[in-house]
Amino acid sequence: MKVNNQKGMSLFEVLAAVSLSLIIFIVAYQGFYFITNSIDHSSAMTEIRKEANILIMDLDDALINVDSIEVAAGQSSDSFTKFTGVIKKLDASNDLSYINEQVAIEIKDGDLLIDGTKVNADDMKVTNTYFSLDLFKLKVTLEIEKQDSDEKYKLTKFYKLGNE
C-alpha cells in the first residue's frame, strides 16, 4: 500500500511566497520613504515661512513710522544691506520742534539686525537679502534659508515712507 503524503509545500510554492512577500515589502518601504520625505520637506517649508512672517512683523514694527531712509556710506540706494530709518516726532516739551529718532537695520553675516539685535532664529540664515529705495518706497527682498536643509523661501515687501 502506497501512502501519498502532501502535507508540505513544494520548492516552487516557497519561492513564490517569498518573492511575493519581498515585492510587497519593497512597495511598502518606498511608500513609507516617500511619505517621510514629503513630511520633512513640508515641515521645513512651514518653519521657514513662519520665520519669514516673524521677520516681516519685526520689520513692520521697526519701520511703522519711518519718514526717511539714510543709506549707509559706500552703498547705493539701488541695493543696500545697511540703513538707518529716521522717525520725526513732535517734541513733547516744545510743540514747534521735532525730535529725530533712528532705527538701524542691517544684514550682516546671514543675520537680520534691528538696532543691533539679531531677530532671525539661530538655525535660519538671511541670504541674498537686500533693500532698495525707490522715491518714497523701501523695497525689502528677503530670502531665508534653513541651515540643515536646502529649503529656501523668498519674498518681497514694500514699505511706504512717511514723507510720501
Coordinates of N, CA, C and O in Angstrom, one line a residue:
M1 N 0.8 -1.2 0.0 CA 0.0 0.0 0.0 C 0.9 1.2 0.0 O 1.8 1.4 0.8
K2 N 0.6 2.1 -0.9 CA 1.4 3.4 -1.1 C 0.6 4.5 -0.4 O -0.6 4.7 -0.7
V3 N 1.3 5.3 0.5 CA 0.7 6.4 1.2 C 1.2 7.7 0.4 O 2.4 7.9 0.3
N4 N 0.3 8.5 0.0 CA 0.6 9.8 -0.6 C 0.4 10.9 0.4 O -0.7 11.4 0.7
N5 N 1.6 11.4 0.9 CA 1.5 12.4 2.0 C 1.9 13.8 1.3 O 3.0 14.0 0.9
Q6 N 1.0 14.7 1.3 CA 1.2 16.0 0.7 C 1.0 17.1 1.7 O 0.3 18.1 1.5
K7 N 1.5 17.0 2.9 CA 1.4 18.0 3.9 C 2.3 19.1 3.8 O 2.1 20.2 4.4
G8 N 3.4 19.1 3.1 CA 4.4 20.2 2.9 C 4.1 21.0 1.7 O 3.2 20.8 0.9
M9 N 5.0 22.0 1.5 CA 4.9 22.9 0.3 C 6.1 22.6 -0.6 O 7.2 22.2 -0.1
S10 N 5.8 22.7 -1.8 CA 6.9 22.4 -2.8 C 7.9 23.6 -2.8 O 7.6 24.7 -2.3
L11 N 9.0 23.4 -3.4 CA 10.0 24.5 -3.5 C 9.5 25.6 -4.3 O 9.7 26.8 -4.0
F12 N 8.7 25.3 -5.3 CA 8.1 26.4 -6.2 C 7.1 27.3 -5.4 O 7.1 28.5 -5.5
E13 N 6.3 26.7 -4.5 CA 5.4 27.4 -3.7 C 6.1 28.3 -2.7 O 5.7 29.5 -2.5
V14 N 7.2 27.8 -2.1 CA 8.0 28.6 -1.2 C 8.6 29.8 -1.9 O 8.6 30.9 -1.4
L15 N 9.2 29.6 -3.0 CA 9.8 30.7 -3.8 C 8.8 31.7 -4.2 O 9.0 32.9 -4.2
A16 N 7.6 31.3 -4.6 CA 6.6 32.2 -5.0 C 6.1 33.0 -3.8 O 5.9 34.3 -3.9
A17 N 6.0 32.4 -2.6 CA 5.6 33.2 -1.4 C 6.6 34.2 -1.0 O 6.3 35.3 -0.6
V18 N 7.9 33.8 -1.0 CA 9.0 34.7 -0.7 C 9.1 35.9 -1.7 O 9.2 37.0 -1.3
S19 N 9.0 35.6 -2.9 CA 9.0 36.6 -4.0 C 7.9 37.6 -3.8 O 8.1 38.8 -3.9
L20 N 6.7 37.1 -3.6 CA 5.5 38.0 -3.4 C 5.7 38.8 -2.1 O 5.4 40.0 -2.2
S21 N 6.1 38.2 -1.1 CA 6.4 39.0 0.2 C 7.4 40.1 0.0 O 7.3 41.2 0.5
L22 N 8.5 39.8 -0.7 CA 9.5 40.7 -1.0 C 9.0 41.9 -1.8 O 9.3 43.1 -1.5
I23 N 8.2 41.6 -2.8 CA 7.6 42.7 -3.7 C 6.8 43.6 -2.8 O 6.8 44.8 -2.9
I24 N 5.9 43.0 -2.0 CA 5.0 43.8 -1.1 C 5.9 44.7 -0.1 O 5.6 45.8 0.1
F25 N 6.9 44.1 0.4 CA 7.8 44.8 1.4 C 8.5 46.0 0.7 O 8.5 47.1 1.2
I26 N 9.0 45.8 -0.5 CA 9.6 46.9 -1.3 C 8.7 48.0 -1.6 O 9.0 49.2 -1.4
V27 N 7.5 47.7 -2.0 CA 6.5 48.7 -2.3 C 6.1 49.5 -1.1 O 6.0 50.7 -1.1
A28 N 5.9 48.8 0.0 CA 5.6 49.4 1.3 C 6.7 50.3 1.8 O 6.5 51.5 2.2
Y29 N 7.9 49.9 1.6 CA 9.1 50.7 2.1 C 9.2 52.0 1.2 O 9.4 53.0 1.8
Q30 N 9.0 51.8 -0.1 CA 9.1 53.0 -1.0 C 8.0 54.0 -0.6 O 8.2 55.2 -0.6
G31 N 6.8 53.5 -0.4 CA 5.7 54.4 0.0 C 6.0 55.1 1.3 O 5.8 56.3 1.5
F32 N 6.5 54.4 2.3 CA 6.9 55.0 3.6 C 8.0 56.0 3.4 O 7.9 57.1 4.0
Y33 N 9.0 55.7 2.6 CA 10.1 56.6 2.4 C 9.6 57.9 1.7 O 10.0 59.0 2.1
F34 N 8.7 57.8 0.7 CA 8.2 58.9 0.0 C 7.4 59.8 1.0 O 7.5 61.0 1.0
I35 N 6.5 59.2 1.8 CA 5.7 60.0 2.7 C 6.6 60.7 3.8 O 6.4 61.8 4.1
T36 N 7.6 60.0 4.3 CA 8.5 60.6 5.3 C 9.2 61.8 4.7 O 9.3 62.9 5.3
N37 N 9.8 61.7 3.4 CA 10.4 62.8 2.8 C 9.5 64.0 2.5 O 9.9 65.1 2.7
S38 N 8.3 63.7 2.2 CA 7.3 64.7 1.9 C 6.9 65.5 3.2 O 6.8 66.7 3.2
I39 N 6.8 64.7 4.3 CA 6.5 65.4 5.6 C 7.7 66.2 6.0 O 7.5 67.4 6.5
D40 N 8.9 65.7 5.9 CA 10.1 66.5 6.2 C 10.2 67.8 5.4 O 10.5 68.9 5.9
H41 N 10.0 67.7 4.1 CA 10.0 68.9 3.2 C 8.9 69.9 3.6 O 9.2 71.1 3.7
S42 N 7.7 69.4 3.8 CA 6.6 70.3 4.2 C 6.8 71.0 5.5 O 6.6 72.2 5.7
S43 N 7.3 70.2 6.5 CA 7.6 70.9 7.8 C 8.7 71.9 7.7 O 8.6 72.9 8.4
A44 N 9.7 71.6 6.9 CA 10.8 72.6 6.8 C 10.3 73.9 6.1 O 10.6 75.0 6.5
M45 N 9.5 73.7 5.1 CA 8.9 74.9 4.4 C 8.0 75.7 5.3 O 8.0 76.9 5.3
T46 N 7.2 75.0 6.1 CA 6.3 75.7 7.1 C 7.2 76.4 8.1 O 6.8 77.6 8.4
E47 N 8.2 75.8 8.6 CA 9.1 76.5 9.6 C 9.8 77.8 8.9 O 9.8 78.8 9.6
I48 N 10.2 77.7 7.7 CA 10.8 78.8 7.0 C 9.8 79.9 6.8 O 10.1 81.1 7.0
R49 N 8.6 79.6 6.4 CA 7.5 80.6 6.2 C 7.2 81.3 7.5 O 6.9 82.5 7.6
K50 N 7.1 80.5 8.6 CA 6.9 81.1 9.9 C 8.0 82.1 10.3 O 7.7 83.2 10.8
E51 N 9.2 81.7 10.0 CA 10.3 82.6 10.3 C 10.2 83.9 9.4 O 10.5 85.0 9.9
A52 N 9.8 83.7 8.2 CA 9.7 84.9 7.3 C 8.6 85.8 7.8 O 8.8 87.0 7.9
N53 N 7.5 85.3 8.3 CA 6.4 86.1 8.9 C 6.9 86.8 10.1 O 6.6 88.0 10.3
I54 N 7.7 86.1 11.0 CA 8.2 86.8 12.2 C 9.1 87.9 11.8 O 9.1 89.0 12.4
L55 N 10.0 87.7 10.8 CA 11.0 88.8 10.4 C 10.2 90.0 9.8 O 10.6 91.1 10.1
I56 N 9.2 89.7 9.0 CA 8.4 90.8 8.4 C 7.7 91.5 9.5 O 7.6 92.8 9.5
M57 N 7.1 90.9 10.5 CA 6.5 91.6 11.6 C 7.5 92.4 12.4 O 7.1 93.6 12.8
D58 N 8.7 91.9 12.6 CA 9.7 92.7 13.3 C 10.1 94.0 12.4 O 10.2 95.1 13.0
L59 N 10.2 93.8 11.1 CA 10.5 94.9 10.2 C 9.3 95.9 10.2 O 9.5 97.1 10.2
D60 N 8.1 95.4 10.2 CA 6.9 96.2 10.3 C 6.9 97.1 11.5 O 6.7 98.3 11.5
D61 N 7.2 96.5 12.7 CA 7.3 97.2 13.9 C 8.4 98.3 13.9 O 8.2 99.4 14.4
A62 N 9.5 98.0 13.3 CA 10.6 98.9 13.3 C 10.4 100.0 12.3 O 10.9 101.2 12.5
L63 N 9.7 99.8 11.2 CA 9.6 100.7 10.1 C 8.2 101.4 10.1 O 7.9 102.2 9.2
I64 N 7.4 101.2 11.1 CA 6.0 101.7 11.0 C 5.9 103.2 10.9 O 5.0 103.7 10.1
N65 N 6.7 104.0 11.5 CA 6.6 105.4 11.5 C 7.9 106.1 10.8 O 8.1 107.3 11.0
V66 N 8.6 105.3 10.1 CA 9.8 105.9 9.4 C 9.4 106.9 8.4 O 8.6 106.6 7.5
D67 N 10.1 108.1 8.4 CA 9.8 109.1 7.5 C 10.8 109.1 6.3 O 10.5 109.5 5.2
S68 N 12.0 108.7 6.6 CA 13.1 108.7 5.6 C 14.1 107.7 5.9 O 14.2 107.2 7.0
I69 N 14.9 107.4 4.9 CA 15.9 106.4 5.0 C 17.3 107.0 4.7 O 17.4 107.8 3.7
E70 N 18.3 106.7 5.5 CA 19.7 107.1 5.2 C 20.5 105.9 5.0 O 20.7 105.1 5.9
V71 N 20.9 105.7 3.7 CA 21.6 104.5 3.3 C 23.1 104.7 3.8 O 23.6 105.8 3.9
A72 N 23.6 103.6 4.3 CA 25.0 103.6 4.9 C 26.0 104.0 3.8 O 25.8 103.8 2.6
A73 N 27.0 104.7 4.3 CA 28.1 105.2 3.4 C 28.7 104.1 2.5 O 28.9 103.0 3.0
G74 N 28.9 104.4 1.3 CA 29.5 103.4 0.4 C 28.5 102.5 -0.3 O 28.9 101.6 -1.0
Q75 N 27.2 102.6 0.0 CA 26.2 101.7 -0.6 C 25.3 102.5 -1.5 O 25.0 103.7 -1.2
S76 N 24.8 101.9 -2.5 CA 24.0 102.5 -3.5 C 22.5 102.4 -3.0 O 22.1 101.4 -2.4
S77 N 21.7 103.4 -3.4 CA 20.3 103.3 -3.0 C 19.5 102.3 -3.8 O 18.4 101.9 -3.5
D78 N 20.1 101.8 -4.9 CA 19.5 100.7 -5.7 C 19.6 99.3 -5.0 O 18.7 98.5 -5.2
S79 N 20.6 99.1 -4.2 CA 20.8 97.9 -3.5 C 21.7 98.1 -2.3 O 22.9 98.3 -2.5
F80 N 21.2 97.9 -1.1 CA 22.0 98.1 0.1 C 21.6 97.2 1.2 O 20.5 96.6 1.1
T81 N 22.5 96.9 2.1 CA 22.2 96.0 3.2 C 22.2 96.6 4.6 O 22.0 96.0 5.6
K82 N 22.5 97.9 4.6 CA 22.5 98.6 5.9 C 21.9 100.0 5.7 O 22.3 100.7 4.8
F83 N 21.0 100.4 6.6 CA 20.5 101.7 6.6 C 20.0 102.2 7.9 O 19.8 101.3 8.8
T84 N 19.7 103.4 8.0 CA 19.1 104.0 9.2 C 17.8 104.6 8.9 O 17.7 105.4 7.9
G85 N 16.7 104.2 9.6 CA 15.4 104.9 9.3 C 15.3 106.0 10.3 O 15.6 105.9 11.5
V86 N 14.8 107.1 9.8 CA 14.6 108.3 10.6 C 13.1 108.6 10.9 O 12.3 108.6 9.9
I87 N 12.8 108.7 12.1 CA 11.4 109.0 12.5 C 11.3 110.4 13.2 O 12.1 110.6 14.1
K88 N 10.5 111.2 12.6 CA 10.4 112.6 13.1 C 9.2 112.6 14.0 O 8.1 112.3 13.6
K89 N 9.4 113.0 15.3 CA 8.3 113.1 16.2 C 8.3 114.5 16.8 O 9.3 115.2 16.9
L90 N 7.1 115.0 17.2 CA 7.0 116.3 17.8 C 7.6 116.2 19.2 O 7.4 115.2 19.9
D91 N 8.3 117.2 19.6 CA 8.9 117.3 20.9 C 7.8 117.6 21.9 O 7.0 118.6 21.8
A92 N 7.6 116.8 22.9 CA 6.5 116.9 23.9 C 6.7 118.2 24.7 O 5.7 118.8 25.1
S93 N 7.9 118.6 24.9 CA 8.1 119.8 25.7 C 8.0 121.1 24.9 O 7.8 122.2 25.4
N94 N 8.1 121.0 23.6 CA 8.1 122.2 22.7 C 7.3 121.8 21.4 O 7.8 121.0 20.6
D95 N 6.1 122.2 21.3 CA 5.2 121.8 20.2 C 5.7 122.3 18.8 O 5.2 121.8 17.8
L96 N 6.7 123.2 18.8 CA 7.2 123.7 17.5 C 8.4 123.0 17.0 O 8.9 123.4 15.9
S97 N 8.9 122.1 17.7 CA 10.1 121.4 17.2 C 9.9 119.9 17.1 O 9.0 119.4 17.7
Y98 N 10.8 119.3 16.4 CA 10.8 117.9 16.1 C 12.0 117.2 16.8 O 13.1 117.8 16.8
I99 N 11.8 116.0 17.1 CA 12.9 115.1 17.6 C 13.1 114.0 16.6 O 12.1 113.4 16.1
N100 N 14.3 113.8 16.2 CA 14.6 112.7 15.3 C 15.0 111.4 16.0 O 15.9 111.4 16.8
E101 N 14.2 110.3 15.9 CA 14.6 109.1 16.4 C 15.1 108.2 15.3 O 14.7 108.4 14.1
Q102 N 15.9 107.3 15.6 CA 16.5 106.4 14.5 C 16.4 105.0 14.8 O 16.4 104.5 16.0
V103 N 16.3 104.2 13.8 CA 16.3 102.7 13.9 C 17.3 102.2 12.8 O 17.2 102.6 11.7
A104 N 18.2 101.4 13.3 CA 19.3 100.9 12.4 C 18.9 99.5 12.0 O 18.6 98.6 12.9
I105 N 19.0 99.2 10.7 CA 18.6 97.9 10.2 C 19.8 97.5 9.3 O 20.3 98.3 8.5
E106 N 20.2 96.2 9.5 CA 21.4 95.7 8.8 C 21.3 94.2 8.5 O 20.8 93.5 9.4
I107 N 21.8 93.8 7.4 CA 22.0 92.4 7.1 C 23.5 92.2 7.2 O 24.3 92.8 6.5
K108 N 23.9 91.3 8.2 CA 25.3 91.1 8.4 C 25.5 89.6 8.8 O 24.9 89.1 9.7
D109 N 26.4 88.9 8.0 CA 26.8 87.6 8.3 C 25.6 86.6 8.3 O 25.5 85.7 9.2
G110 N 24.6 86.8 7.4 CA 23.5 86.0 7.4 C 22.4 86.2 8.4 O 21.5 85.4 8.6
D111 N 22.5 87.4 9.1 CA 21.6 87.7 10.2 C 20.9 89.1 9.9 O 21.5 89.9 9.3
L112 N 19.7 89.2 10.3 CA 19.0 90.5 10.2 C 19.1 91.1 11.6 O 18.6 90.6 12.6
L113 N 19.7 92.3 11.6 CA 19.8 93.0 12.9 C 19.0 94.3 12.8 O 19.0 95.1 11.9
I114 N 18.2 94.5 13.9 CA 17.4 95.7 14.1 C 17.9 96.3 15.4 O 17.8 95.7 16.4
D115 N 18.5 97.5 15.2 CA 19.1 98.2 16.3 C 20.1 97.4 17.0 O 20.2 97.3 18.2
G116 N 20.9 96.6 16.2 CA 22.0 95.8 16.7 C 21.5 94.4 17.3 O 22.4 93.7 17.7
T117 N 20.2 94.2 17.3 CA 19.7 92.9 17.9 C 19.4 91.9 16.8 O 18.6 92.3 15.9
K118 N 19.9 90.7 16.8 CA 19.6 89.7 15.9 C 18.2 89.3 16.0 O 17.8 88.9 17.2
V119 N 17.4 89.3 14.9 CA 16.0 88.9 15.1 C 15.7 87.6 14.4 O 14.6 87.0 14.7
N120 N 16.5 87.0 13.6 CA 16.2 85.7 13.0 C 16.7 84.6 13.9 O 17.5 84.8 14.8
A121 N 16.1 83.4 13.8 CA 16.4 82.3 14.6 C 17.8 81.8 14.3 O 18.3 82.0 13.2
D122 N 18.4 81.0 15.2 CA 19.8 80.6 15.1 C 19.9 79.6 13.9 O 21.0 79.5 13.3
D123 N 18.9 78.8 13.6 CA 19.0 77.8 12.6 C 18.6 78.3 11.2 O 18.5 77.6 10.2
M124 N 18.3 79.6 11.1 CA 17.9 80.3 9.9 C 18.9 81.3 9.5 O 19.5 82.0 10.3
K125 N 19.2 81.4 8.2 CA 20.1 82.4 7.6 C 19.4 83.3 6.6 O 18.6 82.8 5.9
V126 N 19.7 84.6 6.7 CA 19.1 85.5 5.8 C 20.1 85.6 4.6 O 21.2 86.2 4.8
T127 N 19.8 85.1 3.5 CA 20.7 85.1 2.3 C 20.1 85.9 1.2 O 18.9 86.0 1.0
N128 N 21.0 86.4 0.3 CA 20.5 87.2 -0.9 C 19.4 88.2 -0.5 O 18.4 88.3 -1.3
T129 N 19.6 88.8 0.6 CA 18.6 89.8 1.1 C 19.2 91.2 0.9 O 20.4 91.4 1.3
Y130 N 18.4 92.1 0.4 CA 18.8 93.5 0.2 C 17.6 94.4 0.3 O 16.5 94.0 0.2
F131 N 18.0 95.7 0.4 CA 17.0 96.7 0.4 C 17.2 97.6 -0.8 O 18.4 97.8 -1.2
S132 N 16.2 98.3 -1.3 CA 16.3 99.3 -2.3 C 15.3 100.4 -2.1 O 14.3 100.2 -1.5
L133 N 15.7 101.6 -2.5 CA 14.9 102.8 -2.3 C 14.4 103.3 -3.6 O 15.2 103.5 -4.5
D134 N 13.1 103.5 -3.8 CA 12.5 104.0 -5.0 C 11.6 105.1 -4.6 O 10.5 104.8 -4.1
L135 N 12.1 106.3 -4.8 CA 11.4 107.5 -4.3 C 11.0 107.4 -2.8 O 11.9 107.5 -2.0
F136 N 9.7 107.2 -2.5 CA 9.3 107.2 -1.1 C 8.9 105.8 -0.7 O 8.1 105.6 0.2
K137 N 9.5 104.8 -1.4 CA 9.1 103.4 -1.0 C 10.4 102.6 -0.8 O 11.4 102.7 -1.5
L138 N 10.4 101.9 0.3 CA 11.5 101.0 0.6 C 11.1 99.6 0.2 O 10.1 99.1 0.6
K139 N 11.9 99.0 -0.6 CA 11.7 97.6 -1.1 C 12.6 96.7 -0.3 O 13.8 96.9 -0.3
V140 N 12.0 95.6 0.3 CA 12.8 94.6 1.0 C 12.6 93.3 0.3 O 11.5 92.8 0.1
T141 N 13.8 92.8 -0.2 CA 13.8 91.5 -0.8 C 14.5 90.6 0.2 O 15.7 90.7 0.5
L142 N 13.7 89.6 0.7 CA 14.1 88.8 1.8 C 14.2 87.3 1.4 O 13.2 86.8 0.8
E143 N 15.3 86.7 1.6 CA 15.4 85.2 1.3 C 15.9 84.6 2.6 O 16.9 85.0 3.1
I144 N 15.2 83.6 3.0 CA 15.5 82.8 4.2 C 15.9 81.4 3.9 O 15.2 80.8 3.1
E145 N 16.9 80.9 4.5 CA 17.4 79.5 4.2 C 17.5 78.8 5.6 O 18.2 79.3 6.5
K146 N 17.0 77.6 5.6 CA 17.2 76.8 6.8 C 18.5 76.1 6.7 O 18.9 75.5 5.7
Q147 N 19.3 76.2 7.8 CA 20.7 75.7 7.7 C 20.9 74.2 7.5 O 21.8 73.8 6.8
D148 N 20.0 73.4 8.1 CA 20.2 72.0 7.9 C 19.4 71.4 6.7 O 19.3 70.1 6.7
S149 N 19.0 72.2 5.8 CA 18.3 71.7 4.7 C 18.6 72.6 3.5 O 19.2 73.7 3.6
D150 N 18.1 72.2 2.3 CA 18.3 73.0 1.1 C 17.1 73.9 0.9 O 17.0 74.6 -0.2
E151 N 16.2 74.0 1.8 CA 14.9 74.8 1.6 C 15.2 76.3 1.7 O 15.9 76.7 2.6
K152 N 14.6 77.0 0.8 CA 14.7 78.5 0.8 C 13.3 79.1 0.6 O 12.5 78.4 0.0
Y153 N 13.1 80.3 1.1 CA 11.9 81.0 0.9 C 12.2 82.4 0.6 O 13.0 83.0 1.3
K154 N 11.6 83.0 -0.4 CA 11.9 84.3 -0.9 C 10.7 85.1 -1.0 O 9.7 84.6 -1.5
L155 N 10.7 86.4 -0.5 CA 9.6 87.3 -0.6 C 10.0 88.7 -0.7 O 11.2 89.0 -0.4
T156 N 9.1 89.5 -1.2 CA 9.4 91.0 -1.4 C 8.3 91.7 -0.7 O 7.1 91.4 -0.9
K157 N 8.7 92.8 0.0 CA 7.7 93.6 0.6 C 8.1 95.1 0.4 O 9.3 95.4 0.4
F158 N 7.1 95.9 0.2 CA 7.3 97.4 0.1 C 6.8 98.1 1.3 O 5.7 97.8 1.8
Y159 N 7.5 99.1 1.7 CA 7.1 100.0 2.8 C 7.0 101.4 2.3 O 8.0 101.9 1.7
K160 N 5.9 102.1 2.6 CA 5.8 103.5 2.2 C 6.4 104.3 3.4 O 6.2 104.0 4.5
L161 N 7.2 105.2 3.0 CA 7.8 106.1 4.0 C 6.9 107.3 4.3 O 6.1 107.7 3.4
G162 N 7.0 107.8 5.5 CA 6.1 108.8 6.0 C 6.2 110.2 5.3 O 5.3 110.9 5.3
N163 N 7.3 110.4 4.5 CA 7.3 111.7 3.8 C 6.8 111.7 2.4 O 7.1 112.5 1.6
E164 N 6.0 110.6 2.1 CA 5.5 110.5 0.8 C 4.4 111.6 0.5 O 3.6 111.9 1.3

